Every structure is written in C-alpha cells, then in structure tokens.
C-alpha cells in the first residue's frame, strides 16, 4: 500500500531509505540535505543558501508525486545551531503562502556531512 517517490532533480538517497514514500494519501519526504543534485555539493550561501536548496529538493520530490508546497501539512527543520533560526526562517517563509504548515525546528548536535540545515516534511493530497 505504499509507493516510492523518486525525483532525479533531488539528491538520491545515500543509505537504506527513499526520498519519499506515499501511503494513504500522504507523502512522507525524508530529510533533505542542502545538496544540489547536479553537482553533488552543498549549496553556497551559508544557512540561507542551504535552507533554499533543502526546500528546492523538497519541491522537486513533491512535483514528482504531483503535489506542490501548498500540500505540505508538517515540516521538521533540523539546525546545526539554533542561532541560524532567524536566517532559516526568512528563507522558509518565502516558500509558503496563506496558511503555513505546522512546523518543528530543533537544534541537533550535528547533521550529515556537516550540513547547517536539513528539512523533512509530510504532505497530503
């Protein structure tokens, strides 16, 4: 009852997980690091650039499933340092119009490959 969603425009999974899984009308998008799928490198521009890239990766995955950012009902933002919250929040706000999704934002000790931000989400049809 689940369907794997994969977008070539977002970085491929680097472990035993899928970019996203669709089940029962929901799309569960794995945490997206700020990796540019074309270069395999982190986006430049500090936390703002990395936030933008993580959200663009999410946008590509959603599009592959026939959804948009407007379908997101919940996000979780992982920051390597809570001092990045304001800068992340400014970029994040530009990706949502009208009612924003529910969100958690937490600081973690470290993120894979030394990333400053990672974002995951749940979307609904």
PDB file of C-alpha atoms in Angstrom:
ATOM      1  CA  UNK A   1       0.000   0.000   0.000  1.00  0.00           C
ATOM      2  CA  UNK A   2       2.985   2.293  -0.278  1.00  0.00           C
ATOM      3  CA  UNK A   3       4.644   3.836  -3.297  1.00  0.00           C
ATOM      4  CA  UNK A   4       8.252   5.001  -3.554  1.00  0.00           C
ATOM      5  CA  UNK A   5       8.666   8.501  -4.989  1.00  0.00           C
ATOM      6  CA  UNK A   6      11.961   9.450  -6.632  1.00  0.00           C
ATOM      7  CA  UNK A   7      12.983  12.672  -8.372  1.00  0.00           C
ATOM      8  CA  UNK A   8      16.199  12.864 -10.392  1.00  0.00           C
ATOM      9  CA  UNK A   9      16.160  16.609  -9.612  1.00  0.00           C
ATOM     10  CA  UNK A  10      16.786  15.945  -5.915  1.00  0.00           C
ATOM     11  CA  UNK A  11      19.775  14.118  -4.453  1.00  0.00           C
ATOM     12  CA  UNK A  12      19.470  10.333  -4.430  1.00  0.00           C
ATOM     13  CA  UNK A  13      19.272   8.591  -1.081  1.00  0.00           C
ATOM     14  CA  UNK A  14      22.726   7.784   0.275  1.00  0.00           C
ATOM     15  CA  UNK A  15      21.551   4.993   2.559  1.00  0.00           C
ATOM     16  CA  UNK A  16      18.764   2.475   3.080  1.00  0.00           C
ATOM     17  CA  UNK A  17      15.876   4.928   2.691  1.00  0.00           C
ATOM     18  CA  UNK A  18      13.732   6.502  -0.034  1.00  0.00           C
ATOM     19  CA  UNK A  19      13.453  10.172  -0.953  1.00  0.00           C
ATOM     20  CA  UNK A  20       9.741   9.847  -0.186  1.00  0.00           C
ATOM     21  CA  UNK A  21       7.023   7.301   0.426  1.00  0.00           C
ATOM     22  CA  UNK A  22       3.374   7.822  -0.465  1.00  0.00           C
ATOM     23  CA  UNK A  23       0.807   5.968   1.650  1.00  0.00           C
ATOM     24  CA  UNK A  24      -2.903   6.510   2.259  1.00  0.00           C
ATOM     25  CA  UNK A  25      -2.975   9.951   0.641  1.00  0.00           C
ATOM     26  CA  UNK A  26       0.088  11.231   2.500  1.00  0.00           C
ATOM     27  CA  UNK A  27       3.603  11.809   1.202  1.00  0.00           C
ATOM     28  CA  UNK A  28       6.396  11.381   3.742  1.00  0.00           C
ATOM     29  CA  UNK A  29       9.531  13.147   2.486  1.00  0.00           C
ATOM     30  CA  UNK A  30      12.832  12.121   4.055  1.00  0.00           C
ATOM     31  CA  UNK A  31      15.104  14.774   5.479  1.00  0.00           C
ATOM     32  CA  UNK A  32      16.612  16.760   2.637  1.00  0.00           C
ATOM     33  CA  UNK A  33      20.156  17.959   2.995  1.00  0.00           C
ATOM     34  CA  UNK A  34      21.116  21.073   1.031  1.00  0.00           C
ATOM     35  CA  UNK A  35      22.794  19.059  -1.727  1.00  0.00           C
ATOM     36  CA  UNK A  36      22.491  20.213  -5.327  1.00  0.00           C
ATOM     37  CA  UNK A  37      21.585  17.072  -7.300  1.00  0.00           C
ATOM     38  CA  UNK A  38      23.531  18.310 -10.341  1.00  0.00           C
ATOM     39  CA  UNK A  39      26.833  18.918  -8.559  1.00  0.00           C
ATOM     40  CA  UNK A  40      26.567  16.659  -5.515  1.00  0.00           C
ATOM     41  CA  UNK A  41      27.782  19.577  -3.411  1.00  0.00           C
ATOM     42  CA  UNK A  42      26.189  21.719  -0.718  1.00  0.00           C
ATOM     43  CA  UNK A  43      24.577  24.892  -1.962  1.00  0.00           C
ATOM     44  CA  UNK A  44      26.669  28.003  -1.342  1.00  0.00           C
ATOM     45  CA  UNK A  45      25.447  30.917   0.764  1.00  0.00           C
ATOM     46  CA  UNK A  46      25.553  29.662   4.326  1.00  0.00           C
ATOM     47  CA  UNK A  47      22.359  28.729   6.130  1.00  0.00           C
ATOM     48  CA  UNK A  48      20.182  30.807   3.768  1.00  0.00           C
ATOM     49  CA  UNK A  49      21.541  29.038   0.686  1.00  0.00           C
ATOM     50  CA  UNK A  50      21.332  25.662   2.374  1.00  0.00           C
ATOM     51  CA  UNK A  51      17.735  26.263   3.507  1.00  0.00           C
ATOM     52  CA  UNK A  52      16.779  27.275  -0.020  1.00  0.00           C
ATOM     53  CA  UNK A  53      18.398  24.148  -1.503  1.00  0.00           C
ATOM     54  CA  UNK A  54      16.751  21.809   1.011  1.00  0.00           C
ATOM     55  CA  UNK A  55      13.354  23.344   0.191  1.00  0.00           C
ATOM     56  CA  UNK A  56      14.020  23.141  -3.546  1.00  0.00           C
ATOM     57  CA  UNK A  57      14.840  19.448  -3.141  1.00  0.00           C
ATOM     58  CA  UNK A  58      11.517  19.006  -1.348  1.00  0.00           C
ATOM     59  CA  UNK A  59       9.736  20.933  -4.107  1.00  0.00           C
ATOM     60  CA  UNK A  60      11.190  18.572  -6.753  1.00  0.00           C
ATOM     61  CA  UNK A  61      10.142  15.475  -4.829  1.00  0.00           C
ATOM     62  CA  UNK A  62       6.626  16.837  -4.313  1.00  0.00           C
ATOM     63  CA  UNK A  63       6.358  17.655  -8.028  1.00  0.00           C
ATOM     64  CA  UNK A  64       7.304  14.077  -8.893  1.00  0.00           C
ATOM     65  CA  UNK A  65       4.275  12.987  -6.840  1.00  0.00           C
ATOM     66  CA  UNK A  66       2.034  15.601  -8.500  1.00  0.00           C
ATOM     67  CA  UNK A  67       1.994  17.829  -5.415  1.00  0.00           C
ATOM     68  CA  UNK A  68       3.243  21.303  -4.511  1.00  0.00           C
ATOM     69  CA  UNK A  69       4.465  23.141  -1.435  1.00  0.00           C
ATOM     70  CA  UNK A  70       0.813  24.011  -0.731  1.00  0.00           C
ATOM     71  CA  UNK A  71       0.185  20.313   0.033  1.00  0.00           C
ATOM     72  CA  UNK A  72       2.652  20.273   2.937  1.00  0.00           C
ATOM     73  CA  UNK A  73       0.935  19.860   6.307  1.00  0.00           C
ATOM     74  CA  UNK A  74       4.001  19.450   8.566  1.00  0.00           C
ATOM     75  CA  UNK A  75       7.710  20.174   8.387  1.00  0.00           C
ATOM     76  CA  UNK A  76      10.587  19.477  10.704  1.00  0.00           C
ATOM     77  CA  UNK A  77      13.672  21.650  10.409  1.00  0.00           C
ATOM     78  CA  UNK A  78      16.939  20.432  11.890  1.00  0.00           C
ATOM     79  CA  UNK A  79      19.574  23.099  12.506  1.00  0.00           C
ATOM     80  CA  UNK A  80      23.179  22.509  13.494  1.00  0.00           C
ATOM     81  CA  UNK A  81      22.898  25.618  15.703  1.00  0.00           C
ATOM     82  CA  UNK A  82      19.774  27.447  16.887  1.00  0.00           C
ATOM     83  CA  UNK A  83      21.485  30.770  16.129  1.00  0.00           C
ATOM     84  CA  UNK A  84      20.637  30.002  12.457  1.00  0.00           C
ATOM     85  CA  UNK A  85      16.887  30.061  13.167  1.00  0.00           C
ATOM     86  CA  UNK A  86      16.221  33.648  12.049  1.00  0.00           C
ATOM     87  CA  UNK A  87      18.069  33.347   8.767  1.00  0.00           C
ATOM     88  CA  UNK A  88      16.469  29.967   8.030  1.00  0.00           C
ATOM     89  CA  UNK A  89      13.036  31.348   8.912  1.00  0.00           C
ATOM     90  CA  UNK A  90      13.362  34.246   6.457  1.00  0.00           C
ATOM     91  CA  UNK A  91      14.047  31.895   3.542  1.00  0.00           C
ATOM     92  CA  UNK A  92      11.485  29.330   4.728  1.00  0.00           C
ATOM     93  CA  UNK A  93       8.703  31.949   4.867  1.00  0.00           C
ATOM     94  CA  UNK A  94       9.162  32.656   1.150  1.00  0.00           C
ATOM     95  CA  UNK A  95       8.130  29.098   0.241  1.00  0.00           C
ATOM     96  CA  UNK A  96       4.632  29.233   1.737  1.00  0.00           C
ATOM     97  CA  UNK A  97       1.636  31.434   1.003  1.00  0.00           C
ATOM     98  CA  UNK A  98      -1.530  31.681   3.054  1.00  0.00           C
ATOM     99  CA  UNK A  99      -1.721  29.129   5.825  1.00  0.00           C
ATOM    100  CA  UNK A 100       1.700  27.726   6.607  1.00  0.00           C
ATOM    101  CA  UNK A 101       2.192  24.090   7.598  1.00  0.00           C
ATOM    102  CA  UNK A 102       2.723  23.011  11.179  1.00  0.00           C
ATOM    103  CA  UNK A 103       6.442  23.033  11.966  1.00  0.00           C
ATOM    104  CA  UNK A 104       9.032  21.976  14.485  1.00  0.00           C
ATOM    105  CA  UNK A 105      12.527  23.433  14.440  1.00  0.00           C
ATOM    106  CA  UNK A 106      15.208  21.856  16.561  1.00  0.00           C
ATOM    107  CA  UNK A 107      18.938  22.201  17.033  1.00  0.00           C
ATOM    108  CA  UNK A 108      20.894  18.973  16.806  1.00  0.00           C
ATOM    109  CA  UNK A 109      24.463  18.187  17.738  1.00  0.00           C
ATOM    110  CA  UNK A 110      25.462  17.561  14.122  1.00  0.00           C
ATOM    111  CA  UNK A 111      23.999  16.885  10.683  1.00  0.00           C
ATOM    112  CA  UNK A 112      25.347  14.563   7.984  1.00  0.00           C
ATOM    113  CA  UNK A 113      28.359  15.874   6.063  1.00  0.00           C
ATOM    114  CA  UNK A 114      28.491  18.961   8.309  1.00  0.00           C
ATOM    115  CA  UNK A 115      25.286  20.489   6.893  1.00  0.00           C
ATOM    116  CA  UNK A 116      23.839  23.538   8.624  1.00  0.00           C
ATOM    117  CA  UNK A 117      20.216  22.572   7.926  1.00  0.00           C
ATOM    118  CA  UNK A 118      18.097  19.557   6.971  1.00  0.00           C
ATOM    119  CA  UNK A 119      14.341  19.635   6.359  1.00  0.00           C
ATOM    120  CA  UNK A 120      11.726  16.864   6.185  1.00  0.00           C
ATOM    121  CA  UNK A 121       8.003  17.107   5.571  1.00  0.00           C
ATOM    122  CA  UNK A 122       4.659  15.397   5.320  1.00  0.00           C
ATOM    123  CA  UNK A 123       2.258  16.383   2.539  1.00  0.00           C
ATOM    124  CA  UNK A 124      -1.371  15.431   1.950  1.00  0.00           C
ATOM    125  CA  UNK A 125      -3.347  15.008  -1.263  1.00  0.00           C
TER     126      UNK A 125
END
